[in-house]
Amino acid sequence: MRQPDFVSPLRASNGWTSLLVRVLAIVPIALAIACGGGGSSGDDDDDCADDEKVAAPVEEIADTTGDGVVALEQPTAVAVDSDGNAYVAAATSDSVFKIEPDGTTSVIIDSTGDGVNALTFPFDVAVDADDNVFVAGSTSDNAFKIEPDGTITEIIDATGDGTNGLDRPRSIATDALGNVFVAGTFSNNVFRIPAAGSITEIIDVTGEPGGNALLAPRGLAVDALLNVYVVGLDSNNAFRIDPGGGKTEIIDSDGAGPGFGLDVPSDLAIDSDRSIYIASRDRIFRIPLGGAPESYLDNTAGGALANPMGPSTLHIDGDDRLYVSDTAFQRVIRVTPDGDVSVVIDDAGDGEGNPLDGPNGLATNEDDDLFVTGQNSDNVFRVPSALVCP
C-alpha cells in the first residue's frame, strides 16, 4: 500500500475554517433525500451526476442534555449494534446512553449498576454479535453486560480472576465466540471473561517471556483468528496473545526504526487483511501481516496534516477505511485503503454552532456512517457516508 496522500486540506493560516465541499457540505435534508441519502451513491431519482455529489451533512445526535433527565457528560466511547443503535459511555455521568436511529435517547445503565454493584466513570463500551452491550467502569473497577432486554449483570469486579486483581479498566472488547476482554490499566493486565466458565488473566505486567513488560494496557482488539492485541501506554509497545495463550511483543519503543519511535501508544485497530494500526503520540504505525512495523501516517501527508497529529483512538469500518481521532486539532481523519487522506469532521462540528472538542469515541454502523463523541464538548455526532446532490 502506498503512503497516504492528503486530499482535503482544512486549515487556513488564520485557523480552522470550513470543510471543503468534498468532505462536509451543509445541505438541506430534503436534498439529501432527493439524491438518495442513507448510504446509496445514486439512483434513478438523482438530480445531479455522481461526480457532482458531495458528502451529506454532519449531524449532532446528542448533546449535554442527554435523555432530558440525565446529562451527557464527558462521553469517552461509542459502539453500534446491528440495528444501528449507538451506545455512548459518558464517564462523569456514570451512565451509558442508547441513541436510536430516530434520535430517541435513553439510559441503559447508570451509577446504580446492576442494583447491587455500582458503575462509576464508564470509560469504554463494546457490543457483541448478539447485541449485548458491555461497559468498563474505570473507577468502580468492574464491567457489566447489558442484554437487549435490559438485564444487567456484573461480569467482573476488582477481584479479577480471584487471584489477580482488576484496577482501572479502561478498555473492553469482544470476540466472535462471545468472550469479553477487559484491560486493567493500573493492574497492568488483561482478563478474558468467557460466556460460560472461569475468568482468566491472559497477560500481566511481565508481558512476554522475553522480558518485555506490559505497563498501563490500553486499546484492545481481536482479529478473525481470535488473537487478542493490546498496547502498553507506559511500556511503549504492543502485544499479541494467541488463543493458546502465547504472547508476542509485536512492536516496541523503536517503532519503525531511528526517527520513527513508538511513544505513548493509546489504541490499535485491525483491518480485514489483519494489518495492525497503532496510534502513537504523533503518528500512526502499520504492521502488515507477516511484515515489520512502518510509519503509516504522520504530518508529512501535507495539507491540514502539516501540523503534528495527536492521535487518540482508531477505528476501521467495513470497507477497511481507517478513522483517527486527532485530539491535538479536534478533528477526525479518514484514510482509505487506496491511501487517500481526508478530514471528515473538525472543531466546527456540524457547522451549525455545535462544536466538536476532544474527539475520542469512534464507531460505524452497517452503512458505514461514522459516530464520534466529543469528550470535552459533551456531544455525539453522526457523519453520514452518503453522497448527496448539492
mmCIF file of C-alpha atoms in Angstrom:
data_model
loop_
_atom_site.group_PDB
_atom_site.id
_atom_site.type_symbol
_atom_site.label_atom_id
_atom_site.label_comp_id
_atom_site.label_asym_id
_atom_site.label_seq_id
_atom_site.Cartn_x
_atom_site.Cartn_y
_atom_site.Cartn_z
ATOM 1 C CA MET A 1 0.000 0.000 0.000
ATOM 2 C CA ARG A 2 1.338 3.406 -0.904
ATOM 3 C CA GLN A 3 1.672 6.022 1.779
ATOM 4 C CA PRO A 4 -1.398 8.260 2.219
ATOM 5 C CA ASP A 5 -1.809 11.363 0.080
ATOM 6 C CA PHE A 6 -3.775 14.149 1.715
ATOM 7 C CA VAL A 7 -6.668 15.284 -0.469
ATOM 8 C CA SER A 8 -8.782 17.599 1.678
ATOM 9 C CA PRO A 9 -6.888 20.363 3.465
ATOM 10 C CA LEU A 10 -8.992 22.204 6.015
ATOM 11 C CA ARG A 11 -6.741 24.576 7.831
ATOM 12 C CA ALA A 12 -6.152 28.150 6.688
ATOM 13 C CA SER A 13 -3.463 30.393 8.090
ATOM 14 C CA ASN A 14 -5.976 32.067 10.380
ATOM 15 C CA GLY A 15 -7.235 28.794 11.955
ATOM 16 C CA TRP A 16 -9.979 26.321 11.190
ATOM 17 C CA THR A 17 -12.354 27.446 8.500
ATOM 18 C CA SER A 18 -14.978 25.293 6.886
ATOM 19 C CA LEU A 19 -14.624 21.822 5.485
ATOM 20 C CA LEU A 20 -14.184 21.562 1.747
ATOM 21 C CA VAL A 21 -17.345 20.801 -0.140
ATOM 22 C CA ARG A 22 -15.923 17.360 -0.952
ATOM 23 C CA VAL A 23 -15.699 16.482 2.696
ATOM 24 C CA LEU A 24 -18.509 18.222 4.577
ATOM 25 C CA ALA A 25 -21.268 20.206 2.921
ATOM 26 C CA ILE A 26 -24.162 21.658 4.852
ATOM 27 C CA VAL A 27 -27.144 20.978 2.655
ATOM 28 C CA PRO A 28 -30.864 20.741 3.371
ATOM 29 C CA ILE A 29 -32.027 17.341 4.484
ATOM 30 C CA ALA A 30 -34.631 17.440 1.736
ATOM 31 C CA LEU A 31 -31.895 17.484 -0.864
ATOM 32 C CA ALA A 32 -30.188 14.561 0.832
ATOM 33 C CA ILE A 33 -33.389 12.555 0.499
ATOM 34 C CA ALA A 34 -33.907 13.618 -3.105
ATOM 35 C CA CYS A 35 -30.412 12.499 -4.029
ATOM 36 C CA GLY A 36 -30.698 9.065 -2.453
ATOM 37 C CA GLY A 37 -29.219 9.514 1.015
ATOM 38 C CA GLY A 38 -28.779 6.703 3.508
ATOM 39 C CA GLY A 39 -25.658 5.175 2.051
ATOM 40 C CA SER A 40 -26.633 4.949 -1.644
ATOM 41 C CA SER A 41 -24.308 6.508 -4.185
ATOM 42 C CA GLY A 42 -27.118 7.160 -6.607
ATOM 43 C CA ASP A 43 -30.447 6.019 -8.110
ATOM 44 C CA ASP A 44 -32.902 6.905 -10.884
ATOM 45 C CA ASP A 45 -34.187 9.930 -8.950
ATOM 46 C CA ASP A 46 -30.817 11.691 -8.749
ATOM 47 C CA ASP A 47 -30.819 15.304 -9.854
ATOM 48 C CA CYS A 48 -27.063 15.501 -10.381
ATOM 49 C CA ALA A 49 -24.217 13.428 -11.767
ATOM 50 C CA ASP A 50 -22.166 11.226 -9.465
ATOM 51 C CA ASP A 51 -19.116 13.445 -9.861
ATOM 52 C CA GLU A 52 -21.155 16.444 -8.654
ATOM 53 C CA LYS A 53 -22.220 14.863 -5.387
ATOM 54 C CA VAL A 54 -20.849 15.906 -2.037
ATOM 55 C CA ALA A 55 -20.813 14.468 1.456
ATOM 56 C CA ALA A 56 -24.094 14.568 3.369
ATOM 57 C CA PRO A 57 -24.180 16.969 6.323
ATOM 58 C CA VAL A 58 -22.808 16.084 9.725
ATOM 59 C CA GLU A 59 -25.464 15.819 12.442
ATOM 60 C CA GLU A 60 -25.232 16.345 16.181
ATOM 61 C CA ILE A 61 -27.336 13.461 17.518
ATOM 62 C CA ALA A 62 -26.850 14.041 21.268
ATOM 63 C CA ASP A 63 -25.745 16.915 23.460
ATOM 64 C CA THR A 64 -25.243 17.665 27.133
ATOM 65 C CA THR A 65 -28.986 17.385 27.813
ATOM 66 C CA GLY A 66 -28.635 13.615 27.406
ATOM 67 C CA ASP A 67 -32.028 11.958 27.638
ATOM 68 C CA GLY A 68 -33.611 15.048 29.149
ATOM 69 C CA VAL A 69 -33.175 13.752 32.677
ATOM 70 C CA VAL A 70 -29.597 12.509 32.906
ATOM 71 C CA ALA A 71 -26.968 14.834 31.441
ATOM 72 C CA LEU A 72 -24.469 13.557 28.895
ATOM 73 C CA GLU A 73 -21.082 14.472 30.354
ATOM 74 C CA GLN A 74 -17.642 13.512 29.095
ATOM 75 C CA PRO A 75 -18.620 10.876 26.533
ATOM 76 C CA THR A 76 -15.489 8.789 26.069
ATOM 77 C CA ALA A 77 -16.574 5.890 23.858
ATOM 78 C CA VAL A 78 -19.256 4.715 21.442
ATOM 79 C CA ALA A 79 -20.285 1.379 19.941
ATOM 80 C CA VAL A 80 -23.066 0.484 17.494
ATOM 81 C CA ASP A 81 -25.319 -2.595 17.330
ATOM 82 C CA SER A 82 -26.804 -4.406 14.336
ATOM 83 C CA ASP A 83 -29.920 -2.203 14.400
ATOM 84 C CA GLY A 84 -27.905 0.997 14.177
ATOM 85 C CA ASN A 85 -28.351 1.989 17.818
ATOM 86 C CA ALA A 86 -25.367 3.884 19.216
ATOM 87 C CA TYR A 87 -24.257 3.267 22.801
ATOM 88 C CA VAL A 88 -22.268 6.042 24.437
ATOM 89 C CA ALA A 89 -20.252 5.722 27.654
ATOM 90 C CA ALA A 90 -20.464 9.058 29.478
ATOM 91 C CA ALA A 91 -17.730 8.976 32.099
ATOM 92 C CA THR A 92 -18.750 11.709 34.512
ATOM 93 C CA SER A 93 -22.452 10.926 34.047
ATOM 94 C CA ASP A 94 -21.740 7.404 35.340
ATOM 95 C CA SER A 95 -24.095 6.232 32.598
ATOM 96 C CA VAL A 96 -24.358 4.602 29.199
ATOM 97 C CA PHE A 97 -26.809 6.156 26.751
ATOM 98 C CA LYS A 98 -28.618 4.454 23.884
ATOM 99 C CA ILE A 99 -29.261 6.664 20.859
ATOM 100 C CA GLU A 100 -31.663 5.103 18.367
ATOM 101 C CA PRO A 101 -31.579 5.912 14.630
ATOM 102 C CA ASP A 102 -34.620 8.188 15.038
ATOM 103 C CA GLY A 103 -32.833 10.154 17.777
ATOM 104 C CA THR A 104 -34.646 8.658 20.768
ATOM 105 C CA THR A 105 -32.206 8.702 23.674
ATOM 106 C CA SER A 106 -32.352 6.655 26.875
ATOM 107 C CA VAL A 107 -30.072 5.490 29.679
ATOM 108 C CA ILE A 108 -29.465 1.716 29.734
ATOM 109 C CA ILE A 109 -27.257 1.688 32.841
ATOM 110 C CA ASP A 110 -26.392 4.335 35.413
ATOM 111 C CA SER A 111 -24.377 4.633 38.619
ATOM 112 C CA THR A 112 -26.557 2.018 40.327
ATOM 113 C CA GLY A 113 -25.071 -0.604 38.018
ATOM 114 C CA ASP A 114 -26.932 -3.889 38.452
ATOM 115 C CA GLY A 115 -28.687 -2.637 41.570
ATOM 116 C CA VAL A 116 -26.068 -4.123 43.872
ATOM 117 C CA ASN A 117 -22.731 -3.263 42.275
ATOM 118 C CA ALA A 118 -22.191 0.360 41.256
ATOM 119 C CA LEU A 119 -20.901 1.673 37.936
ATOM 120 C CA THR A 120 -18.640 4.712 38.110
ATOM 121 C CA PHE A 121 -16.711 6.501 35.379
ATOM 122 C CA PRO A 122 -17.602 4.195 32.478
ATOM 123 C CA PHE A 123 -14.724 4.611 30.076
ATOM 124 C CA ASP A 124 -15.230 2.129 27.252
ATOM 125 C CA VAL A 125 -18.131 0.274 25.657
ATOM 126 C CA ALA A 126 -18.448 -2.663 23.254
ATOM 127 C CA VAL A 127 -21.242 -4.584 21.525
ATOM 128 C CA ASP A 128 -21.100 -8.274 20.613
ATOM 129 C CA ALA A 129 -22.702 -10.189 17.734
ATOM 130 C CA ASP A 130 -25.859 -10.758 19.794
ATOM 131 C CA ASP A 131 -26.227 -7.022 20.527
ATOM 132 C CA ASN A 132 -25.260 -7.388 24.164
ATOM 133 C CA VAL A 133 -23.617 -4.189 25.417
ATOM 134 C CA PHE A 134 -20.536 -4.301 27.635
ATOM 135 C CA VAL A 135 -19.146 -1.388 29.633
ATOM 136 C CA ALA A 136 -15.977 -0.992 31.699
ATOM 137 C CA GLY A 137 -16.294 1.027 34.892
ATOM 138 C CA SER A 138 -12.917 2.665 35.328
ATOM 139 C CA THR A 139 -13.222 3.816 38.939
ATOM 140 C CA SER A 140 -15.665 1.095 40.069
ATOM 141 C CA ASP A 141 -13.107 -1.480 38.862
ATOM 142 C CA ASN A 142 -15.660 -3.680 37.148
ATOM 143 C CA ALA A 143 -17.536 -4.382 33.942
ATOM 144 C CA PHE A 144 -21.175 -5.014 33.142
ATOM 145 C CA LYS A 145 -23.205 -6.797 30.478
ATOM 146 C CA ILE A 146 -26.500 -5.222 29.392
ATOM 147 C CA GLU A 147 -28.649 -7.604 27.376
ATOM 148 C CA PRO A 148 -31.121 -6.405 24.710
ATOM 149 C CA ASP A 149 -33.998 -6.999 27.139
ATOM 150 C CA GLY A 150 -32.347 -4.689 29.687
ATOM 151 C CA THR A 151 -30.973 -7.340 32.041
ATOM 152 C CA ILE A 152 -27.799 -6.073 33.697
ATOM 153 C CA THR A 153 -25.078 -8.354 35.072
ATOM 154 C CA GLU A 154 -21.707 -7.535 36.598
ATOM 155 C CA ILE A 155 -19.256 -9.844 34.778
ATOM 156 C CA ILE A 156 -16.010 -8.933 36.579
ATOM 157 C CA ASP A 157 -15.077 -6.860 39.617
ATOM 158 C CA ALA A 158 -11.942 -5.680 41.412
ATOM 159 C CA THR A 159 -11.056 -9.244 42.418
ATOM 160 C CA GLY A 160 -10.339 -10.067 38.760
ATOM 161 C CA ASP A 161 -9.884 -13.811 38.408
ATOM 162 C CA GLY A 162 -9.789 -14.292 42.174
ATOM 163 C CA THR A 163 -6.006 -14.213 42.316
ATOM 164 C CA ASN A 164 -5.054 -11.269 40.131
ATOM 165 C CA GLY A 165 -6.976 -8.053 40.707
ATOM 166 C CA LEU A 166 -8.544 -5.640 38.212
ATOM 167 C CA ASP A 167 -7.697 -1.956 38.662
ATOM 168 C CA ARG A 168 -8.881 0.907 36.429
ATOM 169 C CA PRO A 169 -10.353 -0.988 33.460
ATOM 170 C CA ARG A 170 -10.374 1.424 30.541
ATOM 171 C CA SER A 171 -10.662 -0.850 27.512
ATOM 172 C CA ILE A 172 -13.148 -3.592 26.672
ATOM 173 C CA ALA A 173 -13.615 -5.777 23.579
ATOM 174 C CA THR A 174 -15.428 -8.927 22.445
ATOM 175 C CA ASP A 175 -14.656 -11.761 20.050
ATOM 176 C CA ALA A 176 -16.760 -13.943 17.735
ATOM 177 C CA LEU A 177 -17.124 -16.652 20.394
ATOM 178 C CA GLY A 178 -18.725 -14.354 22.936
ATOM 179 C CA ASN A 179 -15.635 -13.859 25.073
ATOM 180 C CA VAL A 180 -15.150 -10.438 26.634
ATOM 181 C CA PHE A 181 -11.716 -8.917 27.234
ATOM 182 C CA VAL A 182 -11.023 -6.216 29.810
ATOM 183 C CA ALA A 183 -7.722 -4.354 30.268
ATOM 184 C CA GLY A 184 -6.798 -3.114 33.729
ATOM 185 C CA THR A 185 -4.734 -0.002 33.151
ATOM 186 C CA PHE A 186 -3.443 0.250 36.736
ATOM 187 C CA SER A 187 -3.259 -3.509 37.373
ATOM 188 C CA ASN A 188 -1.245 -3.968 34.157
ATOM 189 C CA ASN A 189 -3.185 -6.962 32.908
ATOM 190 C CA VAL A 190 -5.909 -8.237 30.578
ATOM 191 C CA PHE A 191 -8.667 -10.675 31.514
ATOM 192 C CA ARG A 192 -10.749 -12.985 29.343
ATOM 193 C CA ILE A 193 -14.338 -13.413 30.527
ATOM 194 C CA PRO A 194 -15.998 -16.335 28.706
ATOM 195 C CA ALA A 195 -19.718 -16.593 28.106
ATOM 196 C CA ALA A 196 -19.580 -19.627 30.389
ATOM 197 C CA GLY A 197 -16.662 -20.627 32.591
ATOM 198 C CA SER A 198 -13.947 -19.023 34.653
ATOM 199 C CA ILE A 199 -12.306 -15.635 34.243
ATOM 200 C CA THR A 200 -8.669 -15.905 33.129
ATOM 201 C CA GLU A 201 -5.820 -13.416 33.199
ATOM 202 C CA ILE A 202 -4.246 -13.736 29.724
ATOM 203 C CA ILE A 203 -1.360 -11.265 30.155
ATOM 204 C CA ASP A 204 0.111 -9.363 33.080
ATOM 205 C CA VAL A 205 2.843 -6.855 33.831
ATOM 206 C CA THR A 206 5.551 -9.333 32.820
ATOM 207 C CA GLY A 207 4.370 -9.114 29.209
ATOM 208 C CA GLU A 208 6.054 -11.895 27.259
ATOM 209 C CA PRO A 209 8.622 -14.481 28.367
ATOM 210 C CA GLY A 210 11.347 -12.492 26.611
ATOM 211 C CA GLY A 211 11.241 -9.937 29.397
ATOM 212 C CA ASN A 212 9.272 -7.177 27.654
ATOM 213 C CA ALA A 213 6.886 -5.723 30.228
ATOM 214 C CA LEU A 214 3.313 -4.536 29.732
ATOM 215 C CA LEU A 215 2.593 -1.258 31.515
ATOM 216 C CA ALA A 216 -0.737 0.616 31.503
ATOM 217 C CA PRO A 217 -2.545 -1.503 28.889
ATOM 218 C CA ARG A 218 -5.000 0.420 26.711
ATOM 219 C CA GLY A 219 -6.718 -0.330 23.461
ATOM 220 C CA LEU A 220 -7.901 -3.879 22.842
ATOM 221 C CA ALA A 221 -8.673 -5.578 19.533
ATOM 222 C CA VAL A 222 -9.370 -9.131 18.398
ATOM 223 C CA ASP A 223 -8.677 -10.423 14.888
ATOM 224 C CA ALA A 224 -10.502 -13.033 12.818
ATOM 225 C CA LEU A 225 -8.294 -15.805 14.202
ATOM 226 C CA LEU A 226 -9.163 -14.795 17.792
ATOM 227 C CA ASN A 227 -5.763 -13.324 18.541
ATOM 228 C CA VAL A 228 -6.024 -10.533 21.125
ATOM 229 C CA TYR A 229 -3.947 -7.351 20.794
ATOM 230 C CA VAL A 230 -3.189 -4.736 23.436
ATOM 231 C CA VAL A 231 -0.941 -1.676 23.615
ATOM 232 C CA GLY A 232 1.179 -0.667 26.601
ATOM 233 C CA LEU A 233 0.708 3.065 27.135
ATOM 234 C CA ASP A 234 3.648 3.341 29.546
ATOM 235 C CA SER A 235 5.795 0.488 28.205
ATOM 236 C CA ASN A 236 5.653 1.868 24.633
ATOM 237 C CA ASN A 237 4.868 -1.446 22.994
ATOM 238 C CA ALA A 238 2.094 -3.776 21.888
ATOM 239 C CA PHE A 239 1.453 -7.490 22.305
ATOM 240 C CA ARG A 240 -0.398 -10.293 20.589
ATOM 241 C CA ILE A 241 -1.922 -13.046 22.744
ATOM 242 C CA ASP A 242 -2.877 -16.089 20.673
ATOM 243 C CA PRO A 243 -5.821 -18.379 21.538
ATOM 244 C CA GLY A 244 -3.416 -20.849 23.126
ATOM 245 C CA GLY A 245 -2.047 -18.204 25.477
ATOM 246 C CA GLY A 246 1.229 -17.495 23.681
ATOM 247 C CA LYS A 247 2.409 -13.900 23.985
ATOM 248 C CA THR A 248 4.469 -11.944 21.458
ATOM 249 C CA GLU A 249 5.649 -8.346 21.524
ATOM 250 C CA ILE A 250 4.837 -7.056 18.022
ATOM 251 C CA ILE A 251 6.307 -3.547 18.324
ATOM 252 C CA ASP A 252 8.427 -1.749 20.886
ATOM 253 C CA SER A 253 9.658 1.775 21.516
ATOM 254 C CA ASP A 254 11.903 1.583 18.427
ATOM 255 C CA GLY A 255 8.759 1.702 16.320
ATOM 256 C CA ALA A 256 9.764 1.669 12.655
ATOM 257 C CA GLY A 257 13.416 2.483 13.335
ATOM 258 C CA PRO A 258 15.527 5.586 14.036
ATOM 259 C CA GLY A 259 13.436 8.728 13.947
ATOM 260 C CA PHE A 260 10.182 6.760 13.990
ATOM 261 C CA GLY A 261 9.847 5.667 17.595
ATOM 262 C CA LEU A 262 6.676 4.421 19.252
ATOM 263 C CA ASP A 263 5.741 6.819 22.043
ATOM 264 C CA VAL A 264 2.725 6.562 24.371
ATOM 265 C CA PRO A 265 0.603 4.254 22.191
ATOM 266 C CA SER A 266 -3.063 4.702 23.029
ATOM 267 C CA ASP A 267 -5.075 2.433 20.741
ATOM 268 C CA LEU A 268 -4.986 -0.067 17.904
ATOM 269 C CA ALA A 269 -7.236 -1.455 15.178
ATOM 270 C CA ILE A 270 -7.094 -4.360 12.716
ATOM 271 C CA ASP A 271 -8.281 -4.450 9.097
ATOM 272 C CA SER A 272 -9.663 -7.381 7.103
ATOM 273 C CA ASP A 273 -6.154 -8.294 5.901
ATOM 274 C CA ARG A 274 -5.079 -8.484 9.561
ATOM 275 C CA SER A 275 -2.809 -5.484 9.233
ATOM 276 C CA ILE A 276 -2.480 -3.765 12.610
ATOM 277 C CA TYR A 277 -2.644 0.005 13.083
ATOM 278 C CA ILE A 278 -1.310 1.596 16.262
ATOM 279 C CA ALA A 279 -1.813 5.180 17.454
ATOM 280 C CA SER A 280 1.348 6.759 18.844
ATOM 281 C CA ARG A 281 1.967 10.275 20.126
ATOM 282 C CA ASP A 282 2.359 11.937 16.715
ATOM 283 C CA ARG A 283 1.872 9.229 14.106
ATOM 284 C CA ILE A 284 0.116 6.012 13.152
ATOM 285 C CA PHE A 285 2.103 2.809 12.715
ATOM 286 C CA ARG A 286 1.074 -0.056 10.475
ATOM 287 C CA ILE A 287 2.218 -3.650 10.859
ATOM 288 C CA PRO A 288 1.282 -5.627 7.721
ATOM 289 C CA LEU A 289 0.546 -9.316 8.178
ATOM 290 C CA GLY A 290 3.920 -11.001 8.359
ATOM 291 C CA GLY A 291 5.745 -7.688 7.951
ATOM 292 C CA ALA A 292 7.719 -5.193 10.012
ATOM 293 C CA PRO A 293 6.301 -2.025 11.592
ATOM 294 C CA GLU A 294 6.190 1.028 9.331
ATOM 295 C CA SER A 295 5.291 4.659 9.878
ATOM 296 C CA TYR A 296 1.952 4.876 8.084
ATOM 297 C CA LEU A 297 0.552 8.352 8.739
ATOM 298 C CA ASP A 298 2.187 11.468 10.169
ATOM 299 C CA ASN A 299 2.466 15.201 9.475
ATOM 300 C CA THR A 300 4.281 14.634 6.162
ATOM 301 C CA ALA A 301 0.922 13.920 4.475
ATOM 302 C CA GLY A 302 0.576 17.666 3.856
ATOM 303 C CA GLY A 303 -2.445 19.946 3.978
ATOM 304 C CA ALA A 304 -4.068 20.029 7.403
ATOM 305 C CA LEU A 305 -1.780 17.194 8.453
ATOM 306 C CA ALA A 306 1.206 19.511 8.118
ATOM 307 C CA ASN A 307 0.524 20.109 11.802
ATOM 308 C CA PRO A 308 1.632 17.395 14.234
ATOM 309 C CA MET A 309 -1.140 14.955 14.978
ATOM 310 C CA GLY A 310 -2.310 13.902 18.407
ATOM 311 C CA PRO A 311 -3.997 10.577 17.623
ATOM 312 C CA SER A 312 -6.031 9.103 20.438
ATOM 313 C CA THR A 313 -8.342 6.361 19.175
ATOM 314 C CA LEU A 314 -8.641 4.320 15.984
ATOM 315 C CA HIS A 315 -11.494 2.593 14.183
ATOM 316 C CA ILE A 316 -11.730 0.637 10.921
ATOM 317 C CA ASP A 317 -15.064 0.395 9.093
ATOM 318 C CA GLY A 318 -16.494 -2.366 6.929
ATOM 319 C CA ASP A 319 -14.652 -1.057 3.861
ATOM 320 C CA ASP A 320 -11.289 -1.007 5.665
ATOM 321 C CA ARG A 321 -11.227 2.768 5.958
ATOM 322 C CA LEU A 322 -9.183 3.855 8.954
ATOM 323 C CA TYR A 323 -10.510 6.627 11.205
ATOM 324 C CA VAL A 324 -8.207 8.507 13.563
ATOM 325 C CA SER A 325 -9.396 10.813 16.339
ATOM 326 C CA ASP A 326 -6.897 13.661 16.480
ATOM 327 C CA THR A 327 -7.290 15.427 19.818
ATOM 328 C CA ALA A 328 -4.485 17.882 19.081
ATOM 329 C CA PHE A 329 -6.581 19.589 16.403
ATOM 330 C CA GLN A 330 -10.118 18.462 17.321
ATOM 331 C CA ARG A 331 -10.774 16.506 14.160
ATOM 332 C CA VAL A 332 -11.240 13.006 12.785
ATOM 333 C CA ILE A 333 -9.056 11.862 9.909
ATOM 334 C CA ARG A 334 -10.041 9.170 7.423
ATOM 335 C CA VAL A 335 -7.576 7.088 5.401
ATOM 336 C CA THR A 336 -8.950 4.901 2.598
ATOM 337 C CA PRO A 337 -7.345 1.602 1.556
ATOM 338 C CA ASP A 338 -6.027 3.475 -1.507
ATOM 339 C CA GLY A 339 -4.186 5.873 0.795
ATOM 340 C CA ASP A 340 -6.363 8.969 0.326
ATOM 341 C CA VAL A 341 -6.487 11.112 3.474
ATOM 342 C CA SER A 342 -9.291 13.482 4.406
ATOM 343 C CA VAL A 343 -10.745 15.168 7.459
ATOM 344 C CA VAL A 344 -14.381 14.189 7.913
ATOM 345 C CA ILE A 345 -15.168 16.414 10.904
ATOM 346 C CA ASP A 346 -13.271 19.173 12.696
ATOM 347 C CA ASP A 347 -13.797 21.540 15.607
ATOM 348 C CA ALA A 348 -16.723 23.199 13.808
ATOM 349 C CA GLY A 349 -18.733 20.036 14.491
ATOM 350 C CA ASP A 350 -21.920 20.143 12.452
ATOM 351 C CA GLY A 351 -21.236 23.679 11.222
ATOM 352 C CA GLU A 352 -24.447 24.829 12.915
ATOM 353 C CA GLY A 353 -22.960 26.120 16.154
ATOM 354 C CA ASN A 354 -22.380 22.743 17.797
ATOM 355 C CA PRO A 355 -18.595 22.325 18.061
ATOM 356 C CA LEU A 356 -16.509 19.197 18.455
ATOM 357 C CA ASP A 357 -13.979 19.258 21.290
ATOM 358 C CA GLY A 358 -11.972 16.251 22.407
ATOM 359 C CA PRO A 359 -12.968 13.668 19.778
ATOM 360 C CA ASN A 360 -12.459 10.257 21.316
ATOM 361 C CA GLY A 361 -15.046 7.545 20.728
ATOM 362 C CA LEU A 362 -15.341 6.237 17.157
ATOM 363 C CA ALA A 363 -17.705 3.651 15.665
ATOM 364 C CA THR A 364 -19.510 2.923 12.397
ATOM 365 C CA ASN A 365 -22.829 1.274 11.565
ATOM 366 C CA GLU A 366 -23.633 -1.141 8.761
ATOM 367 C CA ASP A 367 -23.985 1.790 6.340
ATOM 368 C CA ASP A 368 -20.501 2.994 7.361
ATOM 369 C CA ASP A 369 -21.902 6.152 8.931
ATOM 370 C CA LEU A 370 -19.361 7.336 11.487
ATOM 371 C CA PHE A 371 -20.225 8.171 15.110
ATOM 372 C CA VAL A 372 -17.900 10.480 17.041
ATOM 373 C CA THR A 373 -18.033 11.516 20.695
ATOM 374 C CA GLY A 374 -16.875 14.948 21.823
ATOM 375 C CA GLN A 375 -15.418 14.225 25.242
ATOM 376 C CA ASN A 376 -14.986 17.889 26.113
ATOM 377 C CA SER A 377 -17.940 19.288 24.149
ATOM 378 C CA ASP A 378 -20.339 16.751 25.724
ATOM 379 C CA ASN A 379 -21.955 15.664 22.477
ATOM 380 C CA VAL A 380 -22.113 12.993 19.795
ATOM 381 C CA PHE A 381 -22.043 13.425 16.017
ATOM 382 C CA ARG A 382 -23.019 11.246 13.092
ATOM 383 C CA VAL A 383 -21.001 11.670 9.892
ATOM 384 C CA PRO A 384 -23.046 10.064 7.093
ATOM 385 C CA SER A 385 -21.302 8.046 4.419
ATOM 386 C CA ALA A 386 -23.897 9.036 1.816
ATOM 387 C CA LEU A 387 -23.141 11.357 -1.074
ATOM 388 C CA VAL A 388 -25.872 13.831 -1.987
ATOM 389 C CA CYS A 389 -26.590 16.471 -4.590
ATOM 390 C CA PRO A 390 -25.522 19.998 -3.578
#
